[in-house]
Amino acid sequence: MLRLSIALLHHPVLNKSGEMIGSAVTNLDLHDISRAARTYGVTDFFIATPYEDQLQLVDEIIGHWQNGHGASANPARKEALSVVRPVSDLDEIINKLSARYNQKVLVVATSARQQPKETSYKALRGQIDKNESPVLLLFGTAHGLAPEIIKKADTVLPPIANNSDYNHLSVRSAVSIILDRLVGELE
Amino acid sequence: MLRLSIALLHHPVLNKSGEMIGSAVTNLDLHDISRAARTYGVTDFFIATPYEDQLQLVDEIIGHWQNGHGASANPARKEALSVVRPVSDLDEIINKLSARYNQKVLVVATSARQQPKETSYKALRGQIDKNESPVLLLFGTAHGLAPEIIKKADTVLPPIANNSDYNHLSVRSAVSIILDRLVGELE
């Protein structure tokens, strides 16, 4: 049984100038990332924002696809969105997971820039396989997770395209690729 | 020098009921997929649609980011969108690439369903490494490429999540994952 969750943080994240901001939730992140999460067997896709109106927007979108017209029109989308969990911040996520598993959760940040205390994809894949502790992957919106979140994490994955001269993937692409590297089917 | 192109076909593709349709171009496919293409060193991201108004829409979007306000506001996006090539159909793409390389192009379809004449990701990665022929990857919008396109291709990649009980990734996720499997950095 895979014990892997992902979280998309909308605060605190960085803007283009490196300032700390809160970003807006986007409908498309919800759809694309929940579909990837469900495909790879991720148990929970946490959407974290401290803003009440944003949490309400998430509830409305999920409601449309879970109970509204969308549920009958597109049952596959209903199933994908069933993994979405709106929360206010990282502490709430860690509390929820620790309570569920009664165990410390390994918190893994992601970044498009190299960071101290990196763990390779291969090594983390091995840890997930062994299943000694539940794993939570953190993704940032806007220009990435704020340093205080990176510091709070137990470890950080290396940039996806470390050697490319261009590394501006969407967070939707980044989540998909990282899930595939960590739990995708091997040939 | 990587000789790898990708194409997103909007016709002929299938709808939910398996009927052949033409789908609408979406702004988000352009952005997310061009960013992934540029990150992985793909030379061309062909957007194929037979509809004049859709081709015009693509030109307008690209124009905004190449020459309009978007170009100065977000130079990284300008660079990503520089790989986008609007075309009318697969034949036009194959003609363009054959003329450029003066050589037959290996046309590789993708599908969320198993198909005859599959080539594994590992085998295709090896072929791309050897660089004996240019490679074109085909992706379908809506519910996937029509059978006539699959038949036209030289080979087909296996479904990304062959063993999952849920396999409804967005085409944006699928492109990202497949590029990573074929030309992503190995640990």
Short mmCIF file of C-alpha atoms in Angstrom, two decimals:
data_model
loop_
_atom_site.label_atom_id
_atom_site.label_comp_id
_atom_site.label_asym_id
_atom_site.label_seq_id
_atom_site.Cartn_x
_atom_site.Cartn_y
_atom_site.Cartn_z
CA MET A 1 0.00 0.00 0.00
CA LEU A 2 1.62 3.22 -1.23
CA ARG A 3 1.90 5.86 1.53
CA LEU A 4 2.63 8.83 -0.71
CA SER A 5 0.94 12.24 -0.62
CA ILE A 6 1.59 15.43 -2.52
CA ALA A 7 0.91 19.05 -1.59
CA LEU A 8 0.66 22.14 -3.74
CA LEU A 9 1.44 25.21 -1.64
CA HIS A 10 0.09 28.65 -2.57
CA HIS A 11 1.72 30.36 0.43
CA PRO A 12 4.52 31.05 1.26
CA VAL A 13 5.92 31.01 -2.28
CA LEU A 14 8.17 33.36 -4.23
CA ASN A 15 7.29 35.77 -7.03
CA LYS A 16 9.49 36.61 -10.02
CA SER A 17 11.50 39.08 -7.92
CA GLY A 18 12.08 36.55 -5.12
CA GLU A 19 9.60 38.19 -2.74
CA MET A 20 7.35 36.08 -0.52
CA ILE A 21 3.74 36.04 -1.69
CA GLY A 22 0.51 34.05 -1.65
CA SER A 23 -0.62 32.89 -5.12
CA ALA A 24 -4.12 32.20 -6.46
CA VAL A 25 -5.49 28.67 -6.79
CA THR A 26 -6.02 27.71 -10.45
CA ASN A 27 -8.69 25.35 -11.72
CA LEU A 28 -6.24 23.69 -14.06
CA ASP A 29 -3.76 22.74 -11.34
CA LEU A 30 -6.60 20.96 -9.56
CA HIS A 31 -7.56 18.97 -12.65
CA ASP A 32 -4.18 18.07 -14.13
CA ILE A 33 -2.50 17.29 -10.84
CA SER A 34 -5.38 15.26 -9.41
CA ARG A 35 -5.43 13.16 -12.59
CA ALA A 36 -1.69 12.50 -12.26
CA ALA A 37 -2.03 11.79 -8.53
CA ARG A 38 -4.83 9.29 -9.07
CA THR A 39 -2.96 7.60 -11.96
CA TYR A 40 0.13 7.03 -9.80
CA GLY A 41 -1.76 5.86 -6.71
CA VAL A 42 -1.08 8.95 -4.59
CA THR A 43 -3.48 8.88 -1.60
CA ASP A 44 -3.90 12.64 -1.02
CA PHE A 45 -3.40 15.78 -3.07
CA PHE A 46 -3.38 18.64 -0.56
CA ILE A 47 -4.15 22.14 -1.85
CA ALA A 48 -2.79 24.57 0.72
CA THR A 49 -3.86 28.21 0.90
CA PRO A 50 -4.48 30.42 3.94
CA TYR A 51 -7.16 32.43 2.09
CA GLU A 52 -10.76 31.57 2.95
CA ASP A 53 -12.15 32.65 -0.44
CA GLN A 54 -9.62 30.43 -2.22
CA LEU A 55 -10.54 27.43 -0.08
CA GLN A 56 -14.17 28.09 -0.90
CA LEU A 57 -13.32 28.18 -4.63
CA VAL A 58 -11.63 24.78 -4.32
CA ASP A 59 -14.71 23.40 -2.55
CA GLU A 60 -16.97 24.72 -5.31
CA ILE A 61 -14.86 23.20 -8.08
CA ILE A 62 -14.65 19.84 -6.32
CA GLY A 63 -18.39 19.97 -5.57
CA HIS A 64 -19.25 20.42 -9.24
CA TRP A 65 -17.30 17.30 -10.19
CA GLN A 66 -18.16 15.23 -7.12
CA ASN A 67 -21.88 15.94 -6.73
CA GLY A 68 -22.94 18.33 -9.48
CA HIS A 69 -23.43 17.92 -13.23
CA GLY A 70 -19.74 17.04 -13.71
CA ALA A 71 -20.07 13.85 -11.65
CA SER A 72 -22.40 12.17 -14.13
CA ALA A 73 -20.89 13.82 -17.23
CA ASN A 74 -17.35 12.68 -16.41
CA PRO A 75 -17.00 9.90 -13.79
CA ALA A 76 -13.24 9.63 -14.42
CA ARG A 77 -12.83 13.27 -13.40
CA LYS A 78 -14.97 12.66 -10.31
CA GLU A 79 -12.61 9.89 -9.33
CA ALA A 80 -9.51 12.02 -9.90
CA LEU A 81 -10.82 14.91 -7.81
CA SER A 82 -11.67 12.54 -4.95
CA VAL A 83 -8.01 12.74 -3.86
CA VAL A 84 -8.05 16.55 -3.41
CA ARG A 85 -7.84 17.85 0.19
CA PRO A 86 -8.11 21.60 0.78
CA VAL A 87 -6.06 22.73 3.81
CA SER A 88 -4.65 26.00 5.14
CA ASP A 89 -0.94 25.25 5.49
CA LEU A 90 1.89 22.75 5.73
CA ASP A 91 1.48 22.29 9.49
CA GLU A 92 -2.10 21.17 9.01
CA ILE A 93 -0.99 18.61 6.40
CA ILE A 94 1.77 17.21 8.61
CA ASN A 95 -0.63 16.99 11.57
CA LYS A 96 -3.22 15.13 9.50
CA LEU A 97 -0.72 12.63 8.07
CA SER A 98 1.07 12.06 11.39
CA ALA A 99 -2.27 11.38 13.07
CA ARG A 100 -3.32 8.95 10.35
CA TYR A 101 -0.07 6.98 10.23
CA ASN A 102 0.91 7.48 13.87
CA GLN A 103 4.44 7.98 12.60
CA LYS A 104 6.76 10.77 11.46
CA VAL A 105 6.20 11.69 7.81
CA LEU A 106 9.22 12.20 5.51
CA VAL A 107 8.72 15.70 4.08
CA VAL A 108 10.39 16.13 0.68
CA ALA A 109 10.54 19.54 -1.00
CA THR A 110 11.03 20.12 -4.73
CA SER A 111 12.83 23.01 -6.39
CA ALA A 112 13.97 24.17 -9.82
CA ARG A 113 17.20 25.34 -8.15
CA GLN A 114 19.84 23.20 -6.45
CA GLN A 115 19.47 23.12 -2.68
CA PRO A 116 21.43 21.74 0.27
CA LYS A 117 20.49 18.27 1.63
CA GLU A 118 19.38 16.79 -1.70
CA THR A 119 18.25 13.17 -2.09
CA SER A 120 18.43 11.61 -5.58
CA TYR A 121 15.29 10.36 -7.32
CA LYS A 122 16.67 6.85 -7.27
CA ALA A 123 17.38 6.94 -3.53
CA LEU A 124 13.92 8.32 -2.72
CA ARG A 125 12.33 5.71 -5.00
CA GLY A 126 14.11 3.07 -2.94
CA GLN A 127 12.81 4.58 0.30
CA ILE A 128 9.25 4.67 -1.03
CA ASP A 129 9.58 1.02 -2.11
CA LYS A 130 10.75 0.01 1.38
CA ASN A 131 7.81 1.95 2.87
CA GLU A 132 9.48 2.58 6.22
CA SER A 133 7.77 5.96 6.55
CA PRO A 134 4.98 7.82 4.75
CA VAL A 135 6.27 10.39 2.25
CA LEU A 136 4.91 13.87 1.51
CA LEU A 137 6.12 15.71 -1.61
CA LEU A 138 5.87 19.52 -1.58
CA PHE A 139 5.40 21.60 -4.73
CA GLY A 140 5.32 25.38 -4.95
CA THR A 141 3.20 27.55 -7.23
CA ALA A 142 4.44 30.87 -8.72
CA HIS A 143 8.27 30.88 -8.68
CA GLY A 144 8.62 28.12 -6.15
CA LEU A 145 8.56 27.31 -2.44
CA ALA A 146 9.78 29.96 0.00
CA PRO A 147 13.10 29.21 1.77
CA GLU A 148 11.32 28.67 5.10
CA ILE A 149 9.45 25.72 3.56
CA ILE A 150 12.61 24.25 2.01
CA LYS A 151 14.27 24.53 5.44
CA LYS A 152 11.35 22.81 7.13
CA ALA A 153 11.56 19.81 4.77
CA ASP A 154 13.64 16.78 5.67
CA THR A 155 15.20 16.67 2.22
CA VAL A 156 14.90 18.15 -1.29
CA LEU A 157 14.80 16.53 -4.73
CA PRO A 158 17.26 17.85 -7.34
CA PRO A 159 15.97 20.07 -10.19
CA ILE A 160 14.34 17.95 -12.93
CA ALA A 161 16.41 19.45 -15.72
CA ASN A 162 19.66 20.11 -13.91
CA ASN A 163 21.79 20.24 -17.04
CA SER A 164 19.35 21.96 -19.37
CA ASP A 165 19.91 25.58 -20.40
CA TYR A 166 16.17 26.10 -19.84
CA ASN A 167 14.31 24.92 -16.76
CA HIS A 168 10.89 26.54 -16.59
CA LEU A 169 8.48 23.63 -16.46
CA SER A 170 4.93 24.25 -15.28
CA VAL A 171 4.19 22.85 -11.83
CA ARG A 172 1.74 20.49 -13.58
CA SER A 173 4.57 19.06 -15.68
CA ALA A 174 6.92 18.92 -12.69
CA VAL A 175 4.45 16.93 -10.56
CA SER A 176 3.82 14.49 -13.41
CA ILE A 177 7.51 13.88 -14.12
CA ILE A 178 8.47 13.54 -10.47
CA LEU A 179 5.68 11.04 -9.76
CA ASP A 180 6.80 9.04 -12.78
CA ARG A 181 10.42 9.03 -11.59
CA LEU A 182 9.45 7.97 -8.06
CA VAL A 183 6.66 5.45 -8.62
CA GLY A 184 6.24 5.09 -12.41
CA GLU A 185 6.34 1.71 -14.12
CA LEU A 186 9.85 0.57 -15.00
CA GLU A 187 10.49 -1.14 -18.31
CA MET B 1 22.34 17.56 -31.67
CA LEU B 2 18.92 16.16 -30.70
CA ARG B 3 16.66 15.55 -33.72
CA LEU B 4 13.40 15.19 -31.84
CA SER B 5 10.09 16.91 -32.61
CA ILE B 6 6.65 16.59 -31.09
CA ALA B 7 3.22 17.19 -32.57
CA LEU B 8 -0.12 17.79 -30.91
CA LEU B 9 -2.92 16.79 -33.29
CA HIS B 10 -6.40 18.32 -33.02
CA HIS B 11 -7.74 16.31 -35.97
CA PRO B 12 -8.42 13.44 -36.53
CA VAL B 13 -8.90 12.55 -32.86
CA LEU B 14 -11.57 10.62 -30.96
CA ASN B 15 -14.28 11.92 -28.66
CA LYS B 16 -15.59 10.17 -25.54
CA SER B 17 -17.82 7.93 -27.69
CA GLY B 18 -14.99 6.92 -30.02
CA GLU B 19 -16.21 9.09 -32.90
CA MET B 20 -13.74 10.97 -35.08
CA ILE B 21 -13.72 14.71 -34.39
CA GLY B 22 -11.63 17.87 -34.58
CA SER B 23 -10.91 19.44 -31.17
CA ALA B 24 -10.27 23.07 -30.22
CA VAL B 25 -6.78 24.40 -29.58
CA THR B 26 -6.28 25.41 -25.95
CA ASN B 27 -4.02 28.18 -24.73
CA LEU B 28 -2.76 26.04 -21.88
CA ASP B 29 -1.55 23.19 -24.10
CA LEU B 30 0.55 25.73 -25.98
CA HIS B 31 2.16 27.07 -22.81
CA ASP B 32 2.73 23.91 -20.79
CA ILE B 33 3.88 21.78 -23.70
CA SER B 34 6.18 24.41 -25.21
CA ARG B 35 7.84 24.84 -21.81
CA ALA B 36 8.40 21.09 -21.56
CA ALA B 37 9.60 20.91 -25.17
CA ARG B 38 12.13 23.72 -24.67
CA THR B 39 13.34 22.21 -21.37
CA TYR B 40 14.07 18.85 -22.99
CA GLY B 41 15.72 20.29 -26.12
CA VAL B 42 12.90 19.38 -28.54
CA THR B 43 13.44 21.36 -31.77
CA ASP B 44 9.81 21.75 -32.90
CA PHE B 45 6.42 21.60 -31.24
CA PHE B 46 3.91 21.30 -34.09
CA ILE B 47 0.31 22.30 -33.39
CA ALA B 48 -1.82 20.64 -36.07
CA THR B 49 -5.35 21.75 -36.88
CA PRO B 50 -7.13 22.01 -40.25
CA TYR B 51 -9.27 24.94 -39.04
CA GLU B 52 -8.17 28.38 -40.24
CA ASP B 53 -9.63 30.23 -37.25
CA GLN B 54 -7.76 27.92 -34.87
CA LEU B 55 -4.47 28.48 -36.69
CA GLN B 56 -5.11 32.21 -36.43
CA LEU B 57 -5.72 31.88 -32.68
CA VAL B 58 -2.37 30.09 -32.30
CA ASP B 59 -0.65 32.88 -34.26
CA GLU B 60 -2.24 35.51 -32.03
CA ILE B 61 -1.18 33.78 -28.82
CA ILE B 62 2.36 33.26 -30.06
CA GLY B 63 2.46 36.87 -31.30
CA HIS B 64 1.57 38.22 -27.87
CA TRP B 65 4.46 36.36 -26.25
CA GLN B 66 6.95 36.75 -29.10
CA ASN B 67 6.44 40.41 -30.06
CA GLY B 68 3.73 41.86 -27.82
CA HIS B 69 3.68 42.85 -24.16
CA GLY B 70 4.36 39.24 -23.10
CA ALA B 71 7.79 39.23 -24.72
CA SER B 72 9.21 41.86 -22.35
CA ALA B 73 7.11 40.79 -19.34
CA ASN B 74 8.23 37.16 -19.55
CA PRO B 75 11.31 36.41 -21.70
CA ALA B 76 11.37 32.76 -20.55
CA ARG B 77 7.88 32.28 -21.99
CA LYS B 78 8.96 33.98 -25.21
CA GLU B 79 11.76 31.47 -25.50
CA ALA B 80 9.47 28.51 -24.83
CA LEU B 81 6.93 29.59 -27.44
CA SER B 82 9.67 30.00 -30.05
CA VAL B 83 9.49 26.23 -30.65
CA VAL B 84 5.77 26.27 -31.61
CA ARG B 85 4.96 25.60 -35.31
CA PRO B 86 1.32 25.86 -36.41
CA VAL B 87 0.52 23.44 -39.29
CA SER B 88 -2.59 21.92 -40.84
CA ASP B 89 -1.93 18.19 -40.60
CA LEU B 90 0.48 15.29 -40.14
CA ASP B 91 1.45 15.19 -43.82
CA GLU B 92 2.63 18.79 -43.67
CA ILE B 93 4.77 17.99 -40.61
CA ILE B 94 6.35 14.94 -42.23
CA ASN B 95 7.06 16.90 -45.42
CA LYS B 96 8.71 19.73 -43.48
CA LEU B 97 10.91 17.41 -41.42
CA SER B 98 11.86 15.16 -44.36
CA ALA B 99 12.87 18.24 -46.35
CA ARG B 100 14.95 19.60 -43.48
CA TYR B 101 16.76 16.37 -42.68
CA ASN B 102 16.71 14.90 -46.20
CA GLN B 103 15.91 11.59 -44.56
CA LYS B 104 12.94 9.50 -43.50
CA VAL B 105 11.55 10.56 -40.11
CA LEU B 106 10.64 7.88 -37.54
CA VAL B 107 7.00 8.62 -36.67
CA VAL B 108 6.06 7.44 -33.17
CA ALA B 109 2.46 7.58 -31.97
CA THR B 110 1.37 7.62 -28.31
CA SER B 111 -1.77 6.10 -26.84
CA ALA B 112 -3.41 5.45 -23.48
CA ARG B 113 -4.46 2.04 -24.86
CA GLN B 114 -2.22 -0.84 -25.88
CA GLN B 115 -1.62 -0.98 -29.62
CA PRO B 116 0.08 -3.34 -32.08
CA LYS B 117 3.73 -2.66 -33.06
CA GLU B 118 4.78 -1.12 -29.75
CA THR B 119 8.36 -0.02 -29.03
CA SER B 120 9.42 0.24 -25.37
CA TYR B 121 10.55 3.57 -23.91
CA LYS B 122 13.99 2.12 -23.29
CA ALA B 123 14.37 0.91 -26.89
CA LEU B 124 13.23 4.26 -28.31
CA ARG B 125 15.57 6.09 -25.92
CA GLY B 126 18.40 4.01 -27.35
CA GLN B 127 17.38 4.88 -30.91
CA ILE B 128 17.23 8.60 -30.09
CA ASP B 129 20.70 8.35 -28.51
CA LYS B 130 22.12 6.70 -31.63
CA ASN B 131 20.50 9.45 -33.73
CA GLU B 132 20.25 7.35 -36.90
CA SER B 133 17.01 9.06 -37.91
CA PRO B 134 15.04 12.10 -36.76
CA VAL B 135 12.11 11.21 -34.47
CA LEU B 136 8.62 12.72 -34.40
CA LEU B 137 6.33 11.97 -31.43
CA LEU B 138 2.58 12.28 -32.00
CA PHE B 139 0.12 13.20 -29.24
CA GLY B 140 -3.65 13.39 -29.56
CA THR B 141 -6.02 15.83 -27.89
CA ALA B 142 -9.56 14.89 -26.71
CA HIS B 143 -9.71 11.08 -26.24
CA GLY B 144 -6.64 10.34 -28.31
CA LEU B 145 -5.36 9.88 -31.86
CA ALA B 146 -7.71 8.39 -34.45
CA PRO B 147 -6.85 4.85 -35.64
CA GLU B 148 -5.79 6.15 -39.07
CA ILE B 149 -3.01 8.17 -37.41
CA ILE B 150 -1.88 5.22 -35.29
CA LYS B 151 -1.75 3.11 -38.47
CA LYS B 152 0.27 5.75 -40.28
CA ALA B 153 2.93 5.82 -37.53
CA ASP B 154 5.97 3.54 -37.74
CA THR B 155 5.57 2.48 -34.13
CA VAL B 156 3.65 3.28 -30.92
CA LEU B 157 4.81 3.82 -27.33
CA PRO B 158 3.07 1.74 -24.62
CA PRO B 159 0.55 3.45 -22.30
CA ILE B 160 2.33 5.39 -19.53
CA ALA B 161 0.40 3.74 -16.72
CA ASN B 162 -0.13 0.30 -18.17
CA ASN B 163 -0.75 -1.39 -14.83
CA SER B 164 -2.67 1.37 -13.10
CA ASP B 165 -6.42 1.02 -12.49
CA TYR B 166 -6.73 4.66 -13.60
CA ASN B 167 -5.08 6.06 -16.72
CA HIS B 168 -6.54 9.45 -17.54
CA LEU B 169 -3.56 11.78 -17.60
CA SER B 170 -3.87 15.15 -19.31
CA VAL B 171 -2.01 15.38 -22.60
CA ARG B 172 0.18 18.00 -20.89
CA SER B 173 1.22 15.45 -18.27
CA ALA B 174 1.68 12.73 -20.88
CA VAL B 175 4.01 14.85 -23.03
CA SER B 176 6.08 15.82 -19.97
CA ILE B 177 6.45 12.25 -18.71
CA ILE B 178 7.24 10.79 -22.13
CA LEU B 179 9.91 13.41 -22.85
CA ASP B 180 11.46 12.67 -19.47
CA ARG B 181 11.48 8.93 -20.17
CA LEU B 182 13.04 9.40 -23.61
CA VAL B 183 15.56 12.18 -23.09
CA GLY B 184 15.45 13.12 -19.38
CA GLU B 185 18.55 13.18 -17.23
CA LEU B 186 19.43 9.80 -15.75
CA GLU B 187 20.68 9.57 -12.17
#
